[in-house]
Amino acid sequence: MELEVAQKPSSDFEVIGGAPAIDRLVEAFYRNMDSRADARDIRAMHAADLEPTKNILKLYLGEWLGGPAEYSKQRGHPRLRQRHMRIPIGPAERDAWLACMNAALDEVVTEANLRDRLKGAFHKLADWLRNDLENEHDKHR
């Protein structure tokens, strides 16, 4: 009689719960952006119809977390800084984005270690995307 050994998920994509969890995370993120007073300014930077943006973020996060490389297949290299240069991102925008994403992570990601790691990774990513040179001195607080 062989013992069945449960395999450990091999990627954060699997740990988070795959595409259905990514969908819930992105929906929660944009719901936060629509409802939080501190996100009013960053919401105004987006189109009224968020569906195309949601779909892109779902593809990106799925690949970023170790899932299928659909983002790269459809859109090429992420080039996140280049894609965001048209949007002024300073400390306030970074912090509002992070508030929305952290609340979404709290809602969707049940695995505490993964949730904490993702919060740290998103903070680094959001800070790296800053392009508001007038507030550059705040970057390394």
mmCIF file of N, CA and C in Angstrom:
data_model
loop_
_atom_site.group_PDB
_atom_site.id
_atom_site.type_symbol
_atom_site.label_atom_id
_atom_site.label_comp_id
_atom_site.label_asym_id
_atom_site.label_seq_id
_atom_site.Cartn_x
_atom_site.Cartn_y
_atom_site.Cartn_z
ATOM 1 N N MET A 1 0.842 -1.178 0.000
ATOM 2 C CA MET A 1 0.000 0.000 0.000
ATOM 3 C C MET A 1 0.883 1.236 0.000
ATOM 4 N N GLU A 2 0.703 2.082 -0.973
ATOM 5 C CA GLU A 2 1.492 3.301 -1.068
ATOM 6 C C GLU A 2 0.773 4.446 -0.380
ATOM 7 N N LEU A 3 1.564 5.253 0.301
ATOM 8 C CA LEU A 3 1.002 6.457 0.901
ATOM 9 C C LEU A 3 0.982 7.564 -0.142
ATOM 10 N N GLU A 4 -0.135 8.242 -0.203
ATOM 11 C CA GLU A 4 -0.200 9.384 -1.110
ATOM 12 C C GLU A 4 0.370 10.594 -0.389
ATOM 13 N N VAL A 5 1.274 11.245 -1.060
ATOM 14 C CA VAL A 5 1.892 12.433 -0.492
ATOM 15 C C VAL A 5 1.333 13.641 -1.235
ATOM 16 N N ALA A 6 0.789 14.561 -0.472
ATOM 17 C CA ALA A 6 0.263 15.780 -1.093
ATOM 18 C C ALA A 6 1.432 16.590 -1.631
ATOM 19 N N GLN A 7 1.326 16.979 -2.886
ATOM 20 C CA GLN A 7 2.394 17.785 -3.466
ATOM 21 C C GLN A 7 2.210 19.236 -3.061
ATOM 22 N N LYS A 8 3.333 19.836 -2.765
ATOM 23 C CA LYS A 8 3.336 21.268 -2.454
ATOM 24 C C LYS A 8 3.133 22.058 -3.732
ATOM 25 N N PRO A 9 2.327 23.123 -3.668
ATOM 26 C CA PRO A 9 2.208 23.971 -4.855
ATOM 27 C C PRO A 9 3.587 24.478 -5.264
ATOM 28 N N SER A 10 3.821 24.532 -6.571
ATOM 29 C CA SER A 10 5.151 24.902 -7.044
ATOM 30 C C SER A 10 5.310 26.390 -7.320
ATOM 31 N N SER A 11 4.232 27.149 -7.279
ATOM 32 C CA SER A 11 4.351 28.573 -7.558
ATOM 33 C C SER A 11 3.364 29.352 -6.697
ATOM 34 N N ASP A 12 3.640 30.644 -6.577
ATOM 35 C CA ASP A 12 2.702 31.513 -5.859
ATOM 36 C C ASP A 12 1.344 31.533 -6.554
ATOM 37 N N PHE A 13 1.338 31.371 -7.869
ATOM 38 C CA PHE A 13 0.098 31.297 -8.629
ATOM 39 C C PHE A 13 -0.777 30.161 -8.111
ATOM 40 N N GLU A 14 -0.168 29.021 -7.851
ATOM 41 C CA GLU A 14 -0.905 27.873 -7.317
ATOM 42 C C GLU A 14 -1.310 28.105 -5.869
ATOM 43 N N VAL A 15 -0.405 28.664 -5.072
ATOM 44 C CA VAL A 15 -0.706 28.908 -3.653
ATOM 45 C C VAL A 15 -1.876 29.865 -3.500
ATOM 46 N N ILE A 16 -1.906 30.901 -4.327
ATOM 47 C CA ILE A 16 -2.964 31.898 -4.219
ATOM 48 C C ILE A 16 -4.325 31.323 -4.648
ATOM 49 N N GLY A 17 -4.286 30.284 -5.489
ATOM 50 C CA GLY A 17 -5.532 29.673 -5.938
ATOM 51 C C GLY A 17 -5.773 29.797 -7.425
ATOM 52 N N GLY A 18 -4.704 30.082 -8.192
ATOM 53 C CA GLY A 18 -4.800 30.118 -9.638
ATOM 54 C C GLY A 18 -5.593 31.296 -10.173
ATOM 55 N N ALA A 19 -6.041 31.147 -11.414
ATOM 56 C CA ALA A 19 -6.736 32.231 -12.106
ATOM 57 C C ALA A 19 -7.992 32.720 -11.374
ATOM 58 N N PRO A 20 -8.783 31.832 -10.754
ATOM 59 C CA PRO A 20 -9.966 32.341 -10.043
ATOM 60 C C PRO A 20 -9.598 33.303 -8.902
ATOM 61 N N ALA A 21 -8.508 33.020 -8.208
ATOM 62 C CA ALA A 21 -8.080 33.914 -7.120
ATOM 63 C C ALA A 21 -7.520 35.223 -7.676
ATOM 64 N N ILE A 22 -6.795 35.146 -8.783
ATOM 65 C CA ILE A 22 -6.285 36.364 -9.422
ATOM 66 C C ILE A 22 -7.471 37.236 -9.836
ATOM 67 N N ASP A 23 -8.498 36.616 -10.402
ATOM 68 C CA ASP A 23 -9.704 37.366 -10.783
ATOM 69 C C ASP A 23 -10.309 38.071 -9.570
ATOM 70 N N ARG A 24 -10.438 37.347 -8.468
ATOM 71 C CA ARG A 24 -11.011 37.949 -7.241
ATOM 72 C C ARG A 24 -10.135 39.080 -6.722
ATOM 73 N N LEU A 25 -8.805 38.900 -6.779
ATOM 74 C CA LEU A 25 -7.883 39.927 -6.308
ATOM 75 C C LEU A 25 -8.022 41.209 -7.133
ATOM 76 N N VAL A 26 -8.041 41.072 -8.430
ATOM 77 C CA VAL A 26 -8.139 42.248 -9.303
ATOM 78 C C VAL A 26 -9.500 42.924 -9.135
ATOM 79 N N GLU A 27 -10.557 42.149 -9.039
ATOM 80 C CA GLU A 27 -11.889 42.734 -8.834
ATOM 81 C C GLU A 27 -11.937 43.485 -7.502
ATOM 82 N N ALA A 28 -11.357 42.908 -6.462
ATOM 83 C CA ALA A 28 -11.324 43.577 -5.153
ATOM 84 C C ALA A 28 -10.471 44.844 -5.223
ATOM 85 N N PHE A 29 -9.352 44.772 -5.914
ATOM 86 C CA PHE A 29 -8.476 45.937 -6.056
ATOM 87 C C PHE A 29 -9.228 47.109 -6.691
ATOM 88 N N TYR A 30 -9.890 46.859 -7.808
ATOM 89 C CA TYR A 30 -10.585 47.952 -8.485
ATOM 90 C C TYR A 30 -11.857 48.374 -7.758
ATOM 91 N N ARG A 31 -12.474 47.466 -7.029
ATOM 92 C CA ARG A 31 -13.597 47.852 -6.176
ATOM 93 C C ARG A 31 -13.114 48.822 -5.096
ATOM 94 N N ASN A 32 -11.935 48.545 -4.540
ATOM 95 C CA ASN A 32 -11.337 49.463 -3.561
ATOM 96 C C ASN A 32 -11.032 50.807 -4.207
ATOM 97 N N MET A 33 -10.501 50.777 -5.416
ATOM 98 C CA MET A 33 -10.172 52.020 -6.093
ATOM 99 C C MET A 33 -11.439 52.856 -6.342
ATOM 100 N N ASP A 34 -12.530 52.183 -6.639
ATOM 101 C CA ASP A 34 -13.799 52.883 -6.867
ATOM 102 C C ASP A 34 -14.413 53.432 -5.589
ATOM 103 N N SER A 35 -14.099 52.833 -4.443
ATOM 104 C CA SER A 35 -14.817 53.191 -3.214
ATOM 105 C C SER A 35 -14.005 53.964 -2.180
ATOM 106 N N ARG A 36 -12.708 53.920 -2.251
ATOM 107 C CA ARG A 36 -11.878 54.566 -1.234
ATOM 108 C C ARG A 36 -11.646 56.038 -1.562
ATOM 109 N N ALA A 37 -11.861 56.882 -0.582
ATOM 110 C CA ALA A 37 -11.626 58.319 -0.770
ATOM 111 C C ALA A 37 -10.157 58.598 -1.089
ATOM 112 N N ASP A 38 -9.242 57.848 -0.470
ATOM 113 C CA ASP A 38 -7.813 58.077 -0.704
ATOM 114 C C ASP A 38 -7.358 57.603 -2.089
ATOM 115 N N ALA A 39 -8.258 56.958 -2.836
ATOM 116 C CA ALA A 39 -7.911 56.479 -4.172
ATOM 117 C C ALA A 39 -8.604 57.298 -5.265
ATOM 118 N N ARG A 40 -9.304 58.327 -4.891
ATOM 119 C CA ARG A 40 -10.064 59.122 -5.858
ATOM 120 C C ARG A 40 -9.167 59.633 -6.999
ATOM 121 N N ASP A 41 -7.991 60.130 -6.659
ATOM 122 C CA ASP A 41 -7.104 60.688 -7.688
ATOM 123 C C ASP A 41 -6.569 59.621 -8.637
ATOM 124 N N ILE A 42 -6.199 58.458 -8.114
ATOM 125 C CA ILE A 42 -5.686 57.429 -9.029
ATOM 126 C C ILE A 42 -6.829 56.805 -9.838
ATOM 127 N N ARG A 43 -8.024 56.768 -9.288
ATOM 128 C CA ARG A 43 -9.163 56.264 -10.081
ATOM 129 C C ARG A 43 -9.422 57.183 -11.265
ATOM 130 N N ALA A 44 -9.264 58.475 -11.042
ATOM 131 C CA ALA A 44 -9.495 59.451 -12.102
ATOM 132 C C ALA A 44 -8.478 59.314 -13.239
ATOM 133 N N MET A 45 -7.361 58.668 -12.990
ATOM 134 C CA MET A 45 -6.341 58.452 -14.023
ATOM 135 C C MET A 45 -6.721 57.312 -14.969
ATOM 136 N N HIS A 46 -7.751 56.557 -14.612
ATOM 137 C CA HIS A 46 -8.177 55.400 -15.394
ATOM 138 C C HIS A 46 -9.416 55.742 -16.221
ATOM 139 N N ALA A 47 -9.648 54.967 -17.250
ATOM 140 C CA ALA A 47 -10.851 55.117 -18.064
ATOM 141 C C ALA A 47 -12.086 54.774 -17.237
ATOM 142 N N ALA A 48 -13.221 55.276 -17.648
ATOM 143 C CA ALA A 48 -14.473 54.968 -16.956
ATOM 144 C C ALA A 48 -14.740 53.468 -16.976
ATOM 145 N N ASP A 49 -14.488 52.829 -18.101
ATOM 146 C CA ASP A 49 -14.667 51.383 -18.240
ATOM 147 C C ASP A 49 -13.363 50.694 -17.855
ATOM 148 N N LEU A 50 -13.389 50.012 -16.728
ATOM 149 C CA LEU A 50 -12.181 49.370 -16.219
ATOM 150 C C LEU A 50 -11.951 47.958 -16.762
ATOM 151 N N GLU A 51 -12.881 47.411 -17.503
ATOM 152 C CA GLU A 51 -12.751 46.016 -17.938
ATOM 153 C C GLU A 51 -11.459 45.740 -18.705
ATOM 154 N N PRO A 52 -11.075 46.558 -19.694
ATOM 155 C CA PRO A 52 -9.805 46.267 -20.384
ATOM 156 C C PRO A 52 -8.605 46.306 -19.434
ATOM 157 N N THR A 53 -8.598 47.272 -18.526
ATOM 158 C CA THR A 53 -7.499 47.394 -17.565
ATOM 159 C C THR A 53 -7.478 46.205 -16.614
ATOM 160 N N LYS A 54 -8.641 45.787 -16.165
ATOM 161 C CA LYS A 54 -8.731 44.612 -15.294
ATOM 162 C C LYS A 54 -8.166 43.383 -15.992
ATOM 163 N N ASN A 55 -8.536 43.192 -17.236
ATOM 164 C CA ASN A 55 -8.064 42.011 -17.968
ATOM 165 C C ASN A 55 -6.552 42.009 -18.115
ATOM 166 N N ILE A 56 -5.972 43.165 -18.376
ATOM 167 C CA ILE A 56 -4.514 43.261 -18.495
ATOM 168 C C ILE A 56 -3.852 42.942 -17.156
ATOM 169 N N LEU A 57 -4.382 43.503 -16.062
ATOM 170 C CA LEU A 57 -3.788 43.242 -14.747
ATOM 171 C C LEU A 57 -3.923 41.766 -14.372
ATOM 172 N N LYS A 58 -5.021 41.148 -14.711
ATOM 173 C CA LYS A 58 -5.189 39.714 -14.426
ATOM 174 C C LYS A 58 -4.139 38.891 -15.150
ATOM 175 N N LEU A 59 -3.916 39.210 -16.429
ATOM 176 C CA LEU A 59 -2.890 38.496 -17.182
ATOM 177 C C LEU A 59 -1.507 38.727 -16.575
ATOM 178 N N TYR A 60 -1.209 39.990 -16.264
ATOM 179 C CA TYR A 60 0.097 40.328 -15.708
ATOM 180 C C TYR A 60 0.336 39.606 -14.379
ATOM 181 N N LEU A 61 -0.623 39.722 -13.464
ATOM 182 C CA LEU A 61 -0.439 39.111 -12.144
ATOM 183 C C LEU A 61 -0.345 37.595 -12.234
ATOM 184 N N GLY A 62 -1.120 37.000 -13.116
ATOM 185 C CA GLY A 62 -1.034 35.554 -13.276
ATOM 186 C C GLY A 62 0.366 35.124 -13.667
ATOM 187 N N GLU A 63 0.941 35.805 -14.639
ATOM 188 C CA GLU A 63 2.295 35.467 -15.078
ATOM 189 C C GLU A 63 3.323 35.829 -14.016
ATOM 190 N N TRP A 64 3.180 37.008 -13.412
ATOM 191 C CA TRP A 64 4.116 37.475 -12.382
ATOM 192 C C TRP A 64 4.182 36.506 -11.200
ATOM 193 N N LEU A 65 3.058 35.870 -10.909
ATOM 194 C CA LEU A 65 3.004 34.928 -9.786
ATOM 195 C C LEU A 65 3.398 33.503 -10.174
ATOM 196 N N GLY A 66 3.797 33.304 -11.427
ATOM 197 C CA GLY A 66 4.279 31.990 -11.841
ATOM 198 C C GLY A 66 3.275 31.168 -12.612
ATOM 199 N N GLY A 67 2.180 31.788 -13.042
ATOM 200 C CA GLY A 67 1.183 31.091 -13.839
ATOM 201 C C GLY A 67 1.511 31.166 -15.321
ATOM 202 N N PRO A 68 0.523 30.889 -16.145
ATOM 203 C CA PRO A 68 0.738 30.893 -17.600
ATOM 204 C C PRO A 68 1.275 32.236 -18.101
ATOM 205 N N ALA A 69 2.127 32.178 -19.097
ATOM 206 C CA ALA A 69 2.767 33.380 -19.644
ATOM 207 C C ALA A 69 1.868 34.067 -20.676
ATOM 208 N N GLU A 70 0.613 34.226 -20.345
ATOM 209 C CA GLU A 70 -0.343 34.828 -21.279
ATOM 210 C C GLU A 70 -0.095 36.315 -21.495
ATOM 211 N N TYR A 71 0.331 37.012 -20.472
ATOM 212 C CA TYR A 71 0.605 38.443 -20.637
ATOM 213 C C TYR A 71 1.678 38.645 -21.704
ATOM 214 N N SER A 72 2.785 37.940 -21.563
ATOM 215 C CA SER A 72 3.895 38.077 -22.517
ATOM 216 C C SER A 72 3.483 37.658 -23.914
ATOM 217 N N LYS A 73 2.694 36.597 -24.025
ATOM 218 C CA LYS A 73 2.238 36.145 -25.339
ATOM 219 C C LYS A 73 1.397 37.215 -26.021
ATOM 220 N N GLN A 74 0.556 37.874 -25.255
ATOM 221 C CA GLN A 74 -0.375 38.844 -25.839
ATOM 222 C C GLN A 74 0.196 40.250 -25.952
ATOM 223 N N ARG A 75 1.056 40.636 -25.005
ATOM 224 C CA ARG A 75 1.474 42.039 -24.932
ATOM 225 C C ARG A 75 2.983 42.241 -24.986
ATOM 226 N N GLY A 76 3.748 41.173 -25.001
ATOM 227 C CA GLY A 76 5.197 41.297 -25.008
ATOM 228 C C GLY A 76 5.742 41.541 -23.609
ATOM 229 N N HIS A 77 6.967 42.034 -23.560
ATOM 230 C CA HIS A 77 7.605 42.322 -22.272
ATOM 231 C C HIS A 77 6.781 43.362 -21.518
ATOM 232 N N PRO A 78 6.630 43.210 -20.202
ATOM 233 C CA PRO A 78 5.793 44.154 -19.449
ATOM 234 C C PRO A 78 6.227 45.618 -19.544
ATOM 235 N N ARG A 79 7.519 45.899 -19.545
ATOM 236 C CA ARG A 79 7.988 47.294 -19.616
ATOM 237 C C ARG A 79 7.139 48.217 -18.734
ATOM 238 N N LEU A 80 6.996 47.845 -17.484
ATOM 239 C CA LEU A 80 6.084 48.567 -16.587
ATOM 240 C C LEU A 80 6.399 50.046 -16.459
ATOM 241 N N ARG A 81 7.660 50.369 -16.300
ATOM 242 C CA ARG A 81 7.990 51.804 -16.172
ATOM 243 C C ARG A 81 7.612 52.560 -17.439
ATOM 244 N N GLN A 82 7.958 52.013 -18.566
ATOM 245 C CA GLN A 82 7.643 52.669 -19.833
ATOM 246 C C GLN A 82 6.130 52.823 -19.996
ATOM 247 N N ARG A 83 5.376 51.798 -19.680
ATOM 248 C CA ARG A 83 3.920 51.837 -19.850
ATOM 249 C C ARG A 83 3.259 52.825 -18.889
ATOM 250 N N HIS A 84 3.912 53.135 -17.788
ATOM 251 C CA HIS A 84 3.328 54.034 -16.790
ATOM 252 C C HIS A 84 3.885 55.456 -16.844
ATOM 253 N N MET A 85 4.808 55.738 -17.746
ATOM 254 C CA MET A 85 5.429 57.067 -17.791
ATOM 255 C C MET A 85 4.436 58.185 -18.095
ATOM 256 N N ARG A 86 3.363 57.881 -18.773
ATOM 257 C CA ARG A 86 2.372 58.907 -19.116
ATOM 258 C C ARG A 86 1.532 59.323 -17.900
ATOM 259 N N ILE A 87 1.662 58.575 -16.833
ATOM 260 C CA ILE A 87 0.887 58.832 -15.620
ATOM 261 C C ILE A 87 1.830 59.348 -14.544
ATOM 262 N N PRO A 88 1.579 60.531 -13.974
ATOM 263 C CA PRO A 88 2.458 60.996 -12.890
ATOM 264 C C PRO A 88 2.243 60.156 -11.629
ATOM 265 N N ILE A 89 3.312 59.510 -11.207
ATOM 266 C CA ILE A 89 3.246 58.653 -10.021
ATOM 267 C C ILE A 89 4.230 59.181 -8.991
ATOM 268 N N GLY A 90 3.693 59.758 -7.951
ATOM 269 C CA GLY A 90 4.480 60.247 -6.830
ATOM 270 C C GLY A 90 4.137 59.458 -5.584
ATOM 271 N N PRO A 91 4.574 59.914 -4.431
ATOM 272 C CA PRO A 91 4.299 59.191 -3.187
ATOM 273 C C PRO A 91 2.805 59.008 -2.918
ATOM 274 N N ALA A 92 1.996 60.022 -3.183
ATOM 275 C CA ALA A 92 0.557 59.918 -2.904
ATOM 276 C C ALA A 92 -0.102 58.862 -3.792
ATOM 277 N N GLU A 93 0.274 58.833 -5.066
ATOM 278 C CA GLU A 93 -0.291 57.851 -5.987
ATOM 279 C C GLU A 93 0.170 56.443 -5.622
ATOM 280 N N ARG A 94 1.450 56.312 -5.303
ATOM 281 C CA ARG A 94 1.980 55.020 -4.865
ATOM 282 C C ARG A 94 1.224 54.524 -3.646
ATOM 283 N N ASP A 95 1.059 55.393 -2.656
ATOM 284 C CA ASP A 95 0.420 54.991 -1.408
ATOM 285 C C ASP A 95 -1.053 54.646 -1.603
ATOM 286 N N ALA A 96 -1.743 55.384 -2.462
ATOM 287 C CA ALA A 96 -3.155 55.083 -2.733
ATOM 288 C C ALA A 96 -3.281 53.733 -3.439
ATOM 289 N N TRP A 97 -2.395 53.484 -4.415
ATOM 290 C CA TRP A 97 -2.406 52.209 -5.122
ATOM 291 C C TRP A 97 -2.163 51.065 -4.137
ATOM 292 N N LEU A 98 -1.163 51.255 -3.277
ATOM 293 C CA LEU A 98 -0.843 50.217 -2.296
ATOM 294 C C LEU A 98 -1.985 49.991 -1.311
ATOM 295 N N ALA A 99 -2.666 51.042 -0.900
ATOM 296 C CA ALA A 99 -3.799 50.887 0.020
ATOM 297 C C ALA A 99 -4.880 50.015 -0.620
ATOM 298 N N CYS A 100 -5.153 50.253 -1.893
ATOM 299 C CA CYS A 100 -6.154 49.451 -2.602
ATOM 300 C C CYS A 100 -5.700 48.002 -2.753
ATOM 301 N N MET A 101 -4.430 47.798 -3.109
ATOM 302 C CA MET A 101 -3.926 46.442 -3.307
ATOM 303 C C MET A 101 -3.804 45.698 -1.983
ATOM 304 N N ASN A 102 -3.320 46.367 -0.934
ATOM 305 C CA ASN A 102 -3.200 45.698 0.361
ATOM 306 C C ASN A 102 -4.559 45.275 0.893
ATOM 307 N N ALA A 103 -5.582 46.109 0.720
ATOM 308 C CA ALA A 103 -6.934 45.741 1.152
ATOM 309 C C ALA A 103 -7.440 44.549 0.340
ATOM 310 N N ALA A 104 -7.133 44.528 -0.959
ATOM 311 C CA ALA A 104 -7.528 43.400 -1.801
ATOM 312 C C ALA A 104 -6.801 42.124 -1.367
ATOM 313 N N LEU A 105 -5.515 42.238 -1.070
ATOM 314 C CA LEU A 105 -4.767 41.072 -0.579
ATOM 315 C C LEU A 105 -5.355 40.555 0.728
ATOM 316 N N ASP A 106 -5.699 41.469 1.634
ATOM 317 C CA ASP A 106 -6.301 41.055 2.903
ATOM 318 C C ASP A 106 -7.610 40.311 2.684
ATOM 319 N N GLU A 107 -8.348 40.724 1.682
ATOM 320 C CA GLU A 107 -9.645 40.112 1.392
ATOM 321 C C GLU A 107 -9.514 38.750 0.715
ATOM 322 N N VAL A 108 -8.537 38.606 -0.168
ATOM 323 C CA VAL A 108 -8.495 37.443 -1.053
ATOM 324 C C VAL A 108 -7.475 36.387 -0.646
ATOM 325 N N VAL A 109 -6.304 36.794 -0.196
ATOM 326 C CA VAL A 109 -5.210 35.842 0.038
ATOM 327 C C VAL A 109 -5.265 35.347 1.479
ATOM 328 N N THR A 110 -5.616 34.089 1.632
ATOM 329 C CA THR A 110 -5.778 33.518 2.969
ATOM 330 C C THR A 110 -4.462 33.036 3.573
ATOM 331 N N GLU A 111 -3.488 32.722 2.760
ATOM 332 C CA GLU A 111 -2.198 32.224 3.233
ATOM 333 C C GLU A 111 -1.354 33.415 3.692
ATOM 334 N N ALA A 112 -1.150 33.528 4.996
ATOM 335 C CA ALA A 112 -0.530 34.715 5.591
ATOM 336 C C ALA A 112 0.876 34.993 5.068
ATOM 337 N N ASN A 113 1.701 33.952 4.938
ATOM 338 C CA ASN A 113 3.076 34.174 4.460
ATOM 339 C C ASN A 113 3.082 34.727 3.039
ATOM 340 N N LEU A 114 2.237 34.174 2.188
ATOM 341 C CA LEU A 114 2.156 34.669 0.815
ATOM 342 C C LEU A 114 1.630 36.099 0.803
ATOM 343 N N ARG A 115 0.602 36.368 1.578
ATOM 344 C CA ARG A 115 0.026 37.718 1.635
ATOM 345 C C ARG A 115 1.089 38.736 2.053
ATOM 346 N N ASP A 116 1.863 38.415 3.071
ATOM 347 C CA ASP A 116 2.902 39.336 3.543
ATOM 348 C C ASP A 116 4.007 39.518 2.496
ATOM 349 N N ARG A 117 4.413 38.433 1.847
ATOM 350 C CA ARG A 117 5.433 38.537 0.803
ATOM 351 C C ARG A 117 4.935 39.388 -0.360
ATOM 352 N N LEU A 118 3.678 39.199 -0.744
ATOM 353 C CA LEU A 118 3.118 39.975 -1.849
ATOM 354 C C LEU A 118 3.010 41.450 -1.487
ATOM 355 N N LYS A 119 2.649 41.751 -0.257
ATOM 356 C CA LYS A 119 2.595 43.156 0.154
ATOM 357 C C LYS A 119 3.972 43.800 0.028
ATOM 358 N N GLY A 120 4.999 43.091 0.445
ATOM 359 C CA GLY A 120 6.355 43.612 0.321
ATOM 360 C C GLY A 120 6.775 43.774 -1.138
ATOM 361 N N ALA A 121 6.456 42.791 -1.951
ATOM 362 C CA ALA A 121 6.823 42.850 -3.373
ATOM 363 C C ALA A 121 6.066 43.967 -4.084
ATOM 364 N N PHE A 122 4.788 44.134 -3.769
ATOM 365 C CA PHE A 122 4.013 45.211 -4.392
ATOM 366 C C PHE A 122 4.521 46.579 -3.950
ATOM 367 N N HIS A 123 4.971 46.679 -2.708
ATOM 368 C CA HIS A 123 5.512 47.964 -2.247
ATOM 369 C C HIS A 123 6.763 48.323 -3.053
ATOM 370 N N LYS A 124 7.655 47.350 -3.234
ATOM 371 C CA LYS A 124 8.870 47.600 -4.026
ATOM 372 C C LYS A 124 8.516 47.974 -5.462
ATOM 373 N N LEU A 125 7.572 47.256 -6.035
ATOM 374 C CA LEU A 125 7.173 47.518 -7.411
ATOM 375 C C LEU A 125 6.542 48.901 -7.549
ATOM 376 N N ALA A 126 5.629 49.233 -6.659
ATOM 377 C CA ALA A 126 4.959 50.539 -6.732
ATOM 378 C C ALA A 126 5.954 51.673 -6.535
ATOM 379 N N ASP A 127 6.908 51.495 -5.654
ATOM 380 C CA ASP A 127 7.902 52.541 -5.439
ATOM 381 C C ASP A 127 8.820 52.679 -6.654
ATOM 382 N N TRP A 128 9.153 51.563 -7.285
ATOM 383 C CA TRP A 128 10.008 51.571 -8.472
ATOM 384 C C TRP A 128 9.321 52.274 -9.644
ATOM 385 N N LEU A 129 7.988 52.225 -9.696
ATOM 386 C CA LEU A 129 7.238 52.857 -10.784
ATOM 387 C C LEU A 129 7.105 54.367 -10.620
ATOM 388 N N ARG A 130 7.509 54.891 -9.469
ATOM 389 C CA ARG A 130 7.413 56.345 -9.267
ATOM 390 C C ARG A 130 8.202 57.078 -10.327
ATOM 391 N N ASN A 131 7.599 58.130 -10.838
ATOM 392 C CA ASN A 131 8.257 58.918 -11.872
ATOM 393 C C ASN A 131 8.077 60.415 -11.635
ATOM 394 N N ASP A 132 7.572 60.772 -10.479
ATOM 395 C CA ASP A 132 7.354 62.175 -10.127
ATOM 396 C C ASP A 132 8.656 62.716 -9.554
ATOM 397 N N LEU A 133 9.439 63.355 -10.406
ATOM 398 C CA LEU A 133 10.765 63.817 -9.998
ATOM 399 C C LEU A 133 10.713 64.945 -8.979
ATOM 400 N N GLU A 134 9.616 65.690 -8.914
ATOM 401 C CA GLU A 134 9.494 66.765 -7.925
ATOM 402 C C GLU A 134 9.501 66.219 -6.504
ATOM 403 N N ASN A 135 9.066 64.984 -6.347
ATOM 404 C CA ASN A 135 8.997 64.374 -5.022
ATOM 405 C C ASN A 135 10.006 63.242 -4.871
ATOM 406 N N GLU A 136 11.059 63.266 -5.656
ATOM 407 C CA GLU A 136 12.051 62.198 -5.650
ATOM 408 C C GLU A 136 12.698 62.013 -4.274
ATOM 409 N N HIS A 137 12.817 63.082 -3.497
ATOM 410 C CA HIS A 137 13.447 62.963 -2.176
ATOM 411 C C HIS A 137 12.658 62.056 -1.247
ATOM 412 N N ASP A 138 11.372 61.830 -1.510
ATOM 413 C CA ASP A 138 10.551 60.953 -0.676
ATOM 414 C C ASP A 138 10.775 59.474 -0.988
ATOM 415 N N LYS A 139 11.439 59.190 -2.100
ATOM 416 C CA LYS A 139 11.536 57.817 -2.600
ATOM 417 C C LYS A 139 12.188 56.863 -1.594
ATOM 418 N N HIS A 140 13.143 57.323 -0.854
ATOM 419 C CA HIS A 140 13.894 56.416 0.024
ATOM 420 C C HIS A 140 13.606 56.630 1.484
ATOM 421 N N ARG A 141 12.385 56.998 1.808
ATOM 422 C CA ARG A 141 12.024 57.196 3.217
ATOM 423 C C ARG A 141 12.116 55.930 4.001
#
